[in-house]
XYZ file of C-alpha atoms in Angstrom:
548
model
C 95.715 -2.499 23.717
C 92.749 -0.828 25.067
C 92.551 1.467 21.410
C 93.407 -1.842 19.559
C 90.585 -3.835 21.014
C 87.757 -1.273 21.183
C 88.655 -1.003 17.380
C 88.789 -4.649 16.303
C 85.347 -4.517 18.138
C 84.072 -1.459 16.342
C 84.812 -3.034 13.386
C 83.119 -6.238 14.019
C 80.242 -4.384 14.789
C 80.345 -2.849 11.770
C 80.442 -6.050 9.551
C 77.895 -6.868 11.676
C 75.520 -3.920 10.660
C 76.422 -4.333 6.785
C 76.119 -8.200 7.256
C 72.237 -7.196 9.036
C 71.798 -4.467 6.294
C 72.201 -6.975 3.457
C 70.684 -9.941 4.860
C 66.826 -7.388 4.796
C 68.264 -6.172 1.615
C 68.252 -9.539 0.136
C 65.038 -11.219 2.033
C 63.364 -7.503 0.511
C 64.603 -8.409 -3.614
C 63.223 -12.135 -2.970
C 60.042 -10.899 -1.413
C 60.188 -8.718 -3.985
C 60.233 -11.448 -6.490
C 57.932 -13.602 -4.978
C 55.738 -10.964 -5.081
C 56.473 -10.711 -8.926
C 56.203 -13.844 -9.450
C 52.629 -15.126 -7.887
C 50.900 -11.687 -9.944
C 52.237 -13.232 -13.426
C 50.964 -16.711 -12.325
C 47.661 -18.233 -13.681
C 47.049 -19.570 -10.364
C 45.455 -16.876 -9.022
C 42.360 -17.374 -10.677
C 41.122 -19.669 -8.687
C 40.259 -16.424 -6.395
C 38.341 -14.589 -8.997
C 36.368 -17.803 -9.383
C 35.448 -18.146 -5.576
C 34.602 -14.669 -5.510
C 32.670 -14.117 -7.493
C 30.172 -17.361 -6.906
C 29.813 -15.400 -3.501
C 29.612 -12.415 -4.518
C 26.341 -13.882 -6.509
C 25.679 -15.752 -3.223
C 26.033 -12.965 -1.112
C 24.040 -9.981 -3.299
C 21.264 -9.250 -1.049
C 18.275 -11.539 -3.204
C 15.519 -14.242 -2.538
C 17.722 -17.006 -2.809
C 21.253 -14.778 -1.012
C 23.151 -16.579 2.033
C 23.917 -14.362 4.675
C 27.710 -15.695 5.173
C 28.514 -15.253 1.216
C 28.391 -11.575 2.318
C 31.666 -12.236 4.957
C 33.842 -14.240 2.899
C 33.858 -13.347 -1.289
C 35.794 -9.439 -0.085
C 38.177 -12.242 1.096
C 39.273 -13.607 -1.934
C 38.758 -11.176 -4.446
C 40.819 -8.685 -2.191
C 43.420 -11.177 -2.297
C 42.846 -11.431 -6.471
C 43.708 -8.065 -6.698
C 47.023 -7.957 -4.611
C 48.106 -10.506 -6.492
C 47.782 -9.377 -9.594
C 48.955 -5.817 -12.017
C 46.566 -3.015 -10.448
C 45.149 -2.471 -13.887
C 44.141 -6.207 -15.006
C 43.550 -7.008 -11.331
C 40.705 -3.878 -10.945
C 38.639 -4.517 -14.011
C 38.050 -8.252 -13.378
C 37.263 -7.386 -10.047
C 35.054 -5.144 -11.235
C 33.629 -7.923 -13.911
C 33.327 -9.703 -10.678
C 30.802 -7.201 -9.425
C 29.090 -6.779 -12.615
C 27.929 -10.130 -12.534
C 26.847 -9.780 -9.241
C 24.281 -6.954 -10.021
C 23.620 -8.782 -13.919
C 22.085 -11.734 -10.775
C 20.638 -9.844 -9.039
C 18.316 -7.744 -11.742
C 17.689 -11.039 -13.831
C 16.451 -13.322 -10.545
C 14.330 -10.209 -9.774
C 13.374 -8.608 -13.428
C 14.728 -5.846 -13.119
C 16.477 -6.073 -15.977
C 14.445 -5.547 -19.161
C 13.935 -1.628 -17.349
C 17.015 0.432 -18.170
C 16.606 3.105 -16.316
C 17.387 0.363 -13.785
C 20.084 -1.152 -15.301
C 21.831 2.169 -16.408
C 21.430 3.080 -12.151
C 23.201 -0.403 -11.754
C 26.208 0.020 -14.440
C 26.956 3.177 -11.769
C 27.017 0.869 -8.344
C 28.838 -1.762 -10.373
C 31.495 1.399 -10.610
C 30.668 3.132 -6.473
C 31.281 -1.018 -5.592
C 34.747 -1.256 -7.633
C 36.301 1.575 -5.735
C 36.812 0.159 -2.406
C 39.221 -2.825 -3.987
C 40.807 0.153 -6.033
C 41.455 1.846 -2.459
C 42.203 -1.447 -1.247
C 44.999 -2.083 -3.447
C 47.114 1.185 -4.310
C 46.864 2.503 -1.255
C 45.867 -0.585 1.948
C 48.703 -2.428 -0.297
C 52.049 0.510 0.475
C 51.450 0.242 4.123
C 50.603 -3.641 4.948
C 50.581 -1.787 8.870
C 47.351 -3.233 10.932
C 45.487 0.198 10.622
C 45.243 -0.578 6.692
C 42.217 -2.975 7.041
C 40.317 0.394 7.846
C 40.466 1.247 3.756
C 38.081 -1.370 2.487
C 35.658 -0.856 5.139
C 35.881 2.904 5.471
C 35.758 3.607 1.505
C 32.849 1.235 0.765
C 30.406 2.878 3.169
C 31.381 5.571 1.338
C 30.519 4.911 -2.006
C 26.967 3.105 -0.159
C 26.273 6.195 1.216
C 26.427 8.422 -1.934
C 25.235 5.888 -4.238
C 22.092 6.757 -1.676
C 21.974 9.783 -1.855
C 23.405 11.535 -5.131
C 21.379 8.150 -7.587
C 17.784 8.398 -6.337
C 16.698 4.384 -6.862
C 17.130 4.437 -2.563
C 19.898 2.722 -0.751
C 20.369 -0.676 -3.130
C 23.077 -2.135 -3.458
C 24.273 -1.496 1.001
C 25.986 -4.631 1.669
C 24.822 -4.805 5.553
C 20.633 -5.616 4.158
C 22.492 -9.005 3.864
C 22.602 -9.120 7.749
C 18.821 -8.787 7.955
C 18.318 -11.868 10.289
C 21.733 -11.531 13.317
C 19.923 -9.672 15.175
C 23.036 -9.083 17.636
C 24.849 -7.366 15.087
C 20.925 -5.723 13.278
C 20.743 -3.897 16.643
C 23.821 -1.333 15.262
C 21.504 0.150 13.175
C 19.660 2.199 16.223
C 23.821 3.783 16.512
C 24.780 4.259 12.467
C 22.804 2.729 10.694
C 22.800 0.441 8.779
C 25.903 1.107 7.333
C 27.369 0.157 10.522
C 26.682 -3.660 9.636
C 28.239 -2.907 6.522
C 31.176 -1.343 8.290
C 31.515 -4.363 10.296
C 30.928 -7.445 7.601
C 33.816 -5.693 5.715
C 35.755 -4.817 7.709
C 36.178 -8.795 8.642
C 37.083 -9.460 5.382
C 39.544 -6.556 5.169
C 41.773 -8.244 8.140
C 41.345 -11.994 7.321
C 42.783 -10.466 4.184
C 45.144 -9.484 5.833
C 46.081 -11.855 7.960
C 45.853 -14.696 4.971
C 48.443 -12.096 3.256
C 50.789 -13.009 6.611
C 50.588 -16.794 6.641
C 48.335 -16.084 10.000
C 51.524 -15.734 11.591
C 49.915 -15.090 15.196
C 53.300 -12.759 15.946
C 52.752 -10.969 12.538
C 49.749 -10.591 12.850
C 48.613 -10.474 17.183
C 47.692 -6.914 17.364
C 45.428 -6.366 14.930
C 43.258 -9.417 15.029
C 42.728 -8.394 18.614
C 41.874 -5.053 18.012
C 39.101 -5.930 15.204
C 37.538 -9.142 18.209
C 37.560 -6.850 20.620
C 34.978 -4.757 18.677
C 33.117 -6.433 16.979
C 32.760 -8.580 20.941
C 31.469 -4.935 22.066
C 29.214 -4.836 18.586
C 27.621 -8.019 19.464
C 27.426 -7.739 23.191
C 26.056 -4.254 22.732
C 23.302 -6.284 20.177
C 22.802 -9.238 22.434
C 21.795 -6.337 25.575
C 19.884 -4.106 23.696
C 18.134 -6.778 23.116
C 17.272 -8.628 26.434
C 17.124 -4.693 28.301
C 15.612 -2.682 26.141
C 12.942 -6.020 25.171
C 9.310 -4.435 23.410
C 6.900 -4.076 25.560
C 4.272 -6.794 26.310
C 1.689 -4.092 26.079
C 0.350 -5.173 22.289
C -2.433 -4.129 19.466
C -3.485 -6.403 17.063
C -3.098 -5.457 13.952
C -4.627 -6.993 9.978
C -3.301 -6.842 6.687
C -5.487 -8.253 4.521
C -5.314 -8.452 0.768
C -7.980 -9.766 -2.016
C -8.197 -13.551 -2.950
C -7.008 -15.481 -5.645
C -10.942 -15.964 -6.987
C -11.469 -11.618 -6.470
C -7.642 -10.589 -8.197
C -8.278 -13.065 -11.274
C -12.184 -11.879 -11.840
C -10.407 -8.003 -11.885
C -8.016 -9.493 -13.944
C -10.576 -10.617 -16.976
C -12.628 -7.388 -16.758
C -9.884 -5.476 -17.029
C -8.227 -7.072 -19.945
C -11.418 -7.146 -22.405
C -10.218 -8.316 -26.506
C -10.003 -4.537 -28.186
C -10.134 -2.618 -24.518
C -6.912 -3.019 -22.412
C -8.754 -1.515 -19.144
C -6.337 -2.305 -17.675
C -4.429 0.713 -18.983
C -5.221 4.420 -16.885
C -5.710 6.617 -20.055
C -8.265 3.480 -21.690
C -9.632 3.267 -18.265
C -10.560 6.502 -17.391
C -12.457 7.095 -21.127
C -14.825 3.975 -21.177
C -18.323 3.617 -19.377
C -17.765 4.118 -15.687
C -20.587 1.034 -15.113
C -18.424 -1.040 -17.060
C -15.433 -0.400 -15.104
C -17.019 -0.674 -11.778
C -17.986 -3.592 -12.133
C -14.713 -4.999 -12.837
C -13.172 -2.731 -10.331
C -15.717 -4.109 -8.138
C -14.627 -7.830 -7.004
C -11.230 -6.993 -5.036
C -12.464 -4.052 -3.690
C -15.854 -5.507 -2.105
C -13.408 -8.573 -0.997
C -11.079 -5.947 0.817
C -14.414 -4.628 2.309
C -15.362 -7.767 3.269
C -12.041 -8.593 4.686
C -11.690 -5.732 6.592
C -15.179 -6.677 8.359
C -14.168 -10.138 9.366
C -10.585 -9.066 10.772
C -12.585 -6.448 12.910
C -15.128 -8.873 13.555
C -11.823 -11.156 14.695
C -10.571 -8.353 16.832
C -7.928 -6.279 14.819
C -7.906 -3.036 16.600
C -6.265 -1.358 12.745
C -5.953 -3.276 9.597
C -4.298 -1.790 6.639
C -4.340 -2.739 2.958
C -1.843 -3.134 0.128
C -0.893 -0.792 -2.494
C -2.869 -0.651 -5.135
C -4.429 -4.092 -5.139
C -7.735 -2.110 -5.035
C -8.619 0.495 -7.996
C -11.436 3.084 -8.314
C -12.726 5.860 -10.221
C -12.783 9.036 -8.716
C -15.921 9.815 -8.727
C -15.840 6.538 -6.370
C -13.498 7.088 -3.757
C -16.093 8.528 -1.591
C -18.558 5.297 -1.626
C -15.592 3.622 -0.993
C -14.044 5.322 1.988
C -18.166 5.213 3.722
C -18.136 2.026 2.978
C -15.090 1.101 5.056
C -15.703 3.796 7.392
C -19.341 2.214 8.398
C -16.884 -0.693 9.498
C -14.420 1.588 11.561
C -17.301 3.442 13.784
C -19.674 0.263 14.072
C -16.313 -2.322 15.400
C -14.030 0.556 15.979
C -11.034 0.069 14.338
C -8.661 1.773 12.595
C -8.271 0.744 8.675
C -5.097 2.438 6.182
C -7.066 1.531 2.588
C -4.982 2.311 -0.035
C -5.593 1.701 -3.954
C -4.875 3.250 -6.900
C -7.387 6.184 -8.573
C -8.133 6.643 -11.129
C -8.597 10.051 -12.396
C -9.976 12.223 -16.057
C -5.750 13.569 -16.019
C -2.609 12.868 -17.149
C -0.776 10.809 -16.027
C -4.500 9.149 -15.032
C -3.528 7.298 -11.701
C -2.274 8.296 -7.878
C -0.916 5.399 -5.687
C -2.595 6.461 -2.251
C -3.226 5.728 1.074
C -5.772 6.742 3.179
C -6.259 6.085 6.327
C -9.984 5.939 8.716
C -10.777 5.760 12.116
C -12.850 4.517 14.599
C -15.335 8.210 14.396
C -15.460 7.052 10.514
C -13.647 9.911 9.297
C -10.365 10.422 7.020
C -7.268 11.495 8.790
C -4.943 11.094 5.939
C -4.739 11.642 2.480
C -1.010 10.008 0.794
C 0.036 9.661 -2.080
C 3.264 7.529 -2.697
C 6.595 9.941 -2.647
C 8.996 7.276 -4.916
C 7.437 6.103 -7.459
C 8.965 2.874 -9.253
C 10.361 3.207 -12.869
C 7.908 1.202 -13.412
C 5.082 3.900 -12.807
C 4.252 6.389 -14.650
C 2.324 8.765 -12.308
C 2.889 11.681 -10.130
C 4.483 11.397 -7.149
C 3.027 13.092 -3.856
C 4.825 15.409 -1.662
C 6.996 13.416 0.487
C 5.153 14.459 3.929
C 4.603 11.911 5.802
C 1.342 11.985 7.968
C 0.759 11.285 11.225
C -1.799 10.871 13.687
C -2.708 10.132 17.332
C -4.528 6.609 18.665
C -5.025 4.879 21.825
C -1.840 2.582 20.004
C 0.946 5.533 19.933
C 1.172 7.348 17.265
C 0.648 6.202 13.505
C 1.521 6.779 10.022
C 2.287 5.506 6.322
C 3.930 5.796 3.460
C 3.885 3.098 0.600
C 5.918 0.484 -0.668
C 9.491 1.741 -2.435
C 9.490 5.283 0.053
C 10.503 2.609 2.838
C 13.756 2.299 0.909
C 14.566 6.088 1.481
C 16.175 6.914 4.457
C 15.757 10.080 4.952
C 11.765 10.036 4.439
C 11.635 7.941 6.851
C 13.732 10.250 9.453
C 10.595 12.131 9.356
C 8.670 9.142 11.152
C 11.159 9.211 13.801
C 10.912 13.462 14.051
C 7.228 12.834 14.524
C 7.417 10.080 17.302
C 5.940 7.478 16.010
C 5.224 4.406 16.934
C 4.483 2.352 14.293
C 3.414 2.443 10.394
C 1.742 1.201 8.217
C 3.015 0.110 5.148
C 0.352 -1.133 1.982
C 3.304 -2.239 -0.233
C 2.713 -4.579 -3.548
C 5.565 -6.732 -4.896
C 6.074 -8.999 -7.416
C 7.763 -12.923 -7.910
C 11.523 -12.803 -7.838
C 11.052 -9.658 -5.702
C 8.476 -10.735 -2.957
C 11.240 -10.742 0.609
C 14.255 -8.409 -0.376
C 11.375 -4.980 1.104
C 9.887 -6.985 3.672
C 13.623 -8.141 5.032
C 14.678 -4.382 4.459
C 11.963 -3.486 6.784
C 13.703 -5.045 9.764
C 16.839 -2.284 9.195
C 13.995 0.483 9.442
C 12.525 -0.531 12.459
C 15.683 -0.838 14.513
C 16.995 2.416 12.948
C 14.099 4.311 13.818
C 12.988 2.784 16.779
C 9.183 2.351 15.498
C 7.378 -0.886 14.741
C 5.969 -1.480 11.420
C 3.309 -3.228 9.934
C 4.070 -3.824 6.111
C 1.071 -5.495 4.261
C 2.684 -6.771 0.253
C 0.333 -8.317 -1.208
C 2.337 -10.354 -4.356
C 4.965 -10.547 -1.830
C 5.475 -11.056 1.690
C 3.888 -9.598 4.842
C 5.809 -8.844 7.587
C 4.936 -6.851 10.976
C 8.574 -6.330 12.649
C 8.907 -4.291 15.671
C 11.313 -2.156 16.824
C 14.528 -4.652 17.438
C 13.641 -5.987 13.951
C 12.262 -8.911 15.487
C 9.115 -11.332 13.484
C 6.005 -10.212 15.039
C 4.201 -11.865 12.320
C 4.475 -12.905 8.374
C 2.218 -14.046 5.459
C 3.671 -14.628 1.930
C 1.114 -14.338 -1.023
C 2.376 -17.166 -3.500
C 2.133 -19.906 -0.205
C -1.954 -19.528 0.438
C -5.236 -18.550 -2.083
C -5.904 -15.931 1.088
C -2.969 -13.270 2.192
C -3.960 -12.167 5.044
C -1.722 -11.591 8.424
C -2.255 -11.461 11.846
C 0.167 -9.509 14.206
C 0.138 -8.377 17.474
C 2.126 -5.734 17.330
C 4.393 -4.123 20.999
C 2.454 -0.562 21.722
C 5.151 2.057 23.327
C 5.897 5.375 23.331
C 8.524 4.891 20.123
C 12.351 4.215 21.423
C 14.279 6.847 20.671
C 18.112 5.523 19.096
C 21.174 7.771 18.687
C 20.898 6.837 14.600
C 17.304 8.867 14.659
C 19.259 11.614 15.913
C 22.313 12.022 14.691
C 21.239 10.270 11.208
C 23.979 9.362 8.909
C 26.748 10.848 11.291
C 28.947 7.327 11.112
C 28.580 7.015 6.977
C 30.015 10.885 5.781
C 32.306 9.841 8.558
C 33.648 7.546 6.901
C 33.265 9.876 3.743
C 36.006 12.181 5.563
C 38.010 8.778 5.748
C 37.710 7.916 2.514
C 39.372 11.994 1.514
C 42.067 11.015 4.258
C 42.798 7.335 1.970
C 42.857 9.684 -1.055
C 45.368 11.785 0.276
C 47.615 9.247 1.295
C 47.694 7.675 -2.308
C 48.821 10.996 -3.581
C 51.638 10.904 -1.018
C 52.386 7.490 -1.184
C 52.781 7.858 -4.813
C 54.803 10.615 -5.106
C 56.980 9.380 -2.909
C 57.715 6.543 -4.540
C 57.785 8.257 -8.051
C 60.642 10.243 -5.599
C 62.268 7.211 -4.032
C 62.138 5.905 -7.760
C 62.017 7.726 -10.466
C 62.088 5.253 -13.561
C 59.434 2.979 -11.540
C 55.741 2.835 -13.524
C 53.811 4.885 -11.508
C 55.250 4.215 -8.698
C 53.625 0.610 -8.443
C 53.970 -1.690 -5.130
């Protein structure tokens, strides 16, 4: 009797197991049918529309919204998951292309063919993390799969920065320049860490959405993400409080020539029939006429230097190339500045277009005049923009000592190249002076990016930008002063900048280690994609490509 009962129990257990297996199979098939139906429905188009609209607002421009950068990937990731892989990813690429086109139009760069070509490559790079999520993360669904998107995104940003020769444009993290607790992460990972946090948040939100936000299913992944975000923001807040700048400051003035002086020089240089504004024509014209044409701006800057020095500024910074001078007249201009520097005991970082008799006929120069009346450095811009037909400088950042800490300079676009700016940190610079010249549509972008350079490397920065927004930033990214060229007849930036030895940062020591780790993680993602694809094809020989 006992044996009979045991056999009956065993049979019942087998029946139950078979029933459960059958139920799981039915649920799996139903889920698969549901996913196929979802991919076939046209209703997913609203996801693409919402994601694209948010993307246009998220692209770092004068009118970007920081919150949109956290949101747009959620919708585009969801869209890519619900559509057939090829079609969905292609349309995500279209969305990213529209975002970059909006940026090019808003900044006026759409008329520069070389820039358009570079940003077309950037669109392809930005599509790669969506491809990785669709083809690798979608096949797992585990909490770790949320890391695929941010890891590949950071890898793409880093490789584009290093290989394209166009600076660190296209980096998602720059959109968060005003979120100082998060920005402090750049002192450890560079701006790439901020990109990672934003992208990971979007990936986690998408992952939770795919599970209907059911707490039992997302609890572990959500807790890990929330804990990491709390740690990053908490550490950033602590750094802002406990590593705050010293109250010992130096008064710095950034000056630009007034509108009247600019108009006078422009009228003289655009003389009908001669077009003196072209460097080739300018160096061949009558030197007296050229000198008279360039004089209003130079005279205005010299007068403004004396005015701000008398008002108490200890360092004065000129903007990039607003002033122009012939090679024969350079020393006379520097002698005028040297007289003010000796009399007022100030440092003056002059900047000007230096016109020379040999092609390409112009140099973009910054020259620091010390309180002794001597020229401490003459620096040529190392990274001319695609619109500047001039020979690049050697890229050796000059540094000199002062009672206010070690001073250094680069010019405008140079600050978009992290490896060049790392030189400044390696030389223990406390304050970097950046002459700059922007334009309408681009006036705020460089000023906002300067926040990250200061936090990454631990130095203060004064960026005097004519035709743009001039800013003074401390080593934690706080704005100490701001002057908008387009809202004043005479743009003058005056700021009390903290004086201290450079604040050492982990990023200045380890460099792009975090980005390199993400590059290594991307190789792992690629390997997982290959292995999983082979397994799917082996298990389902009839499946086309093993699509998830």
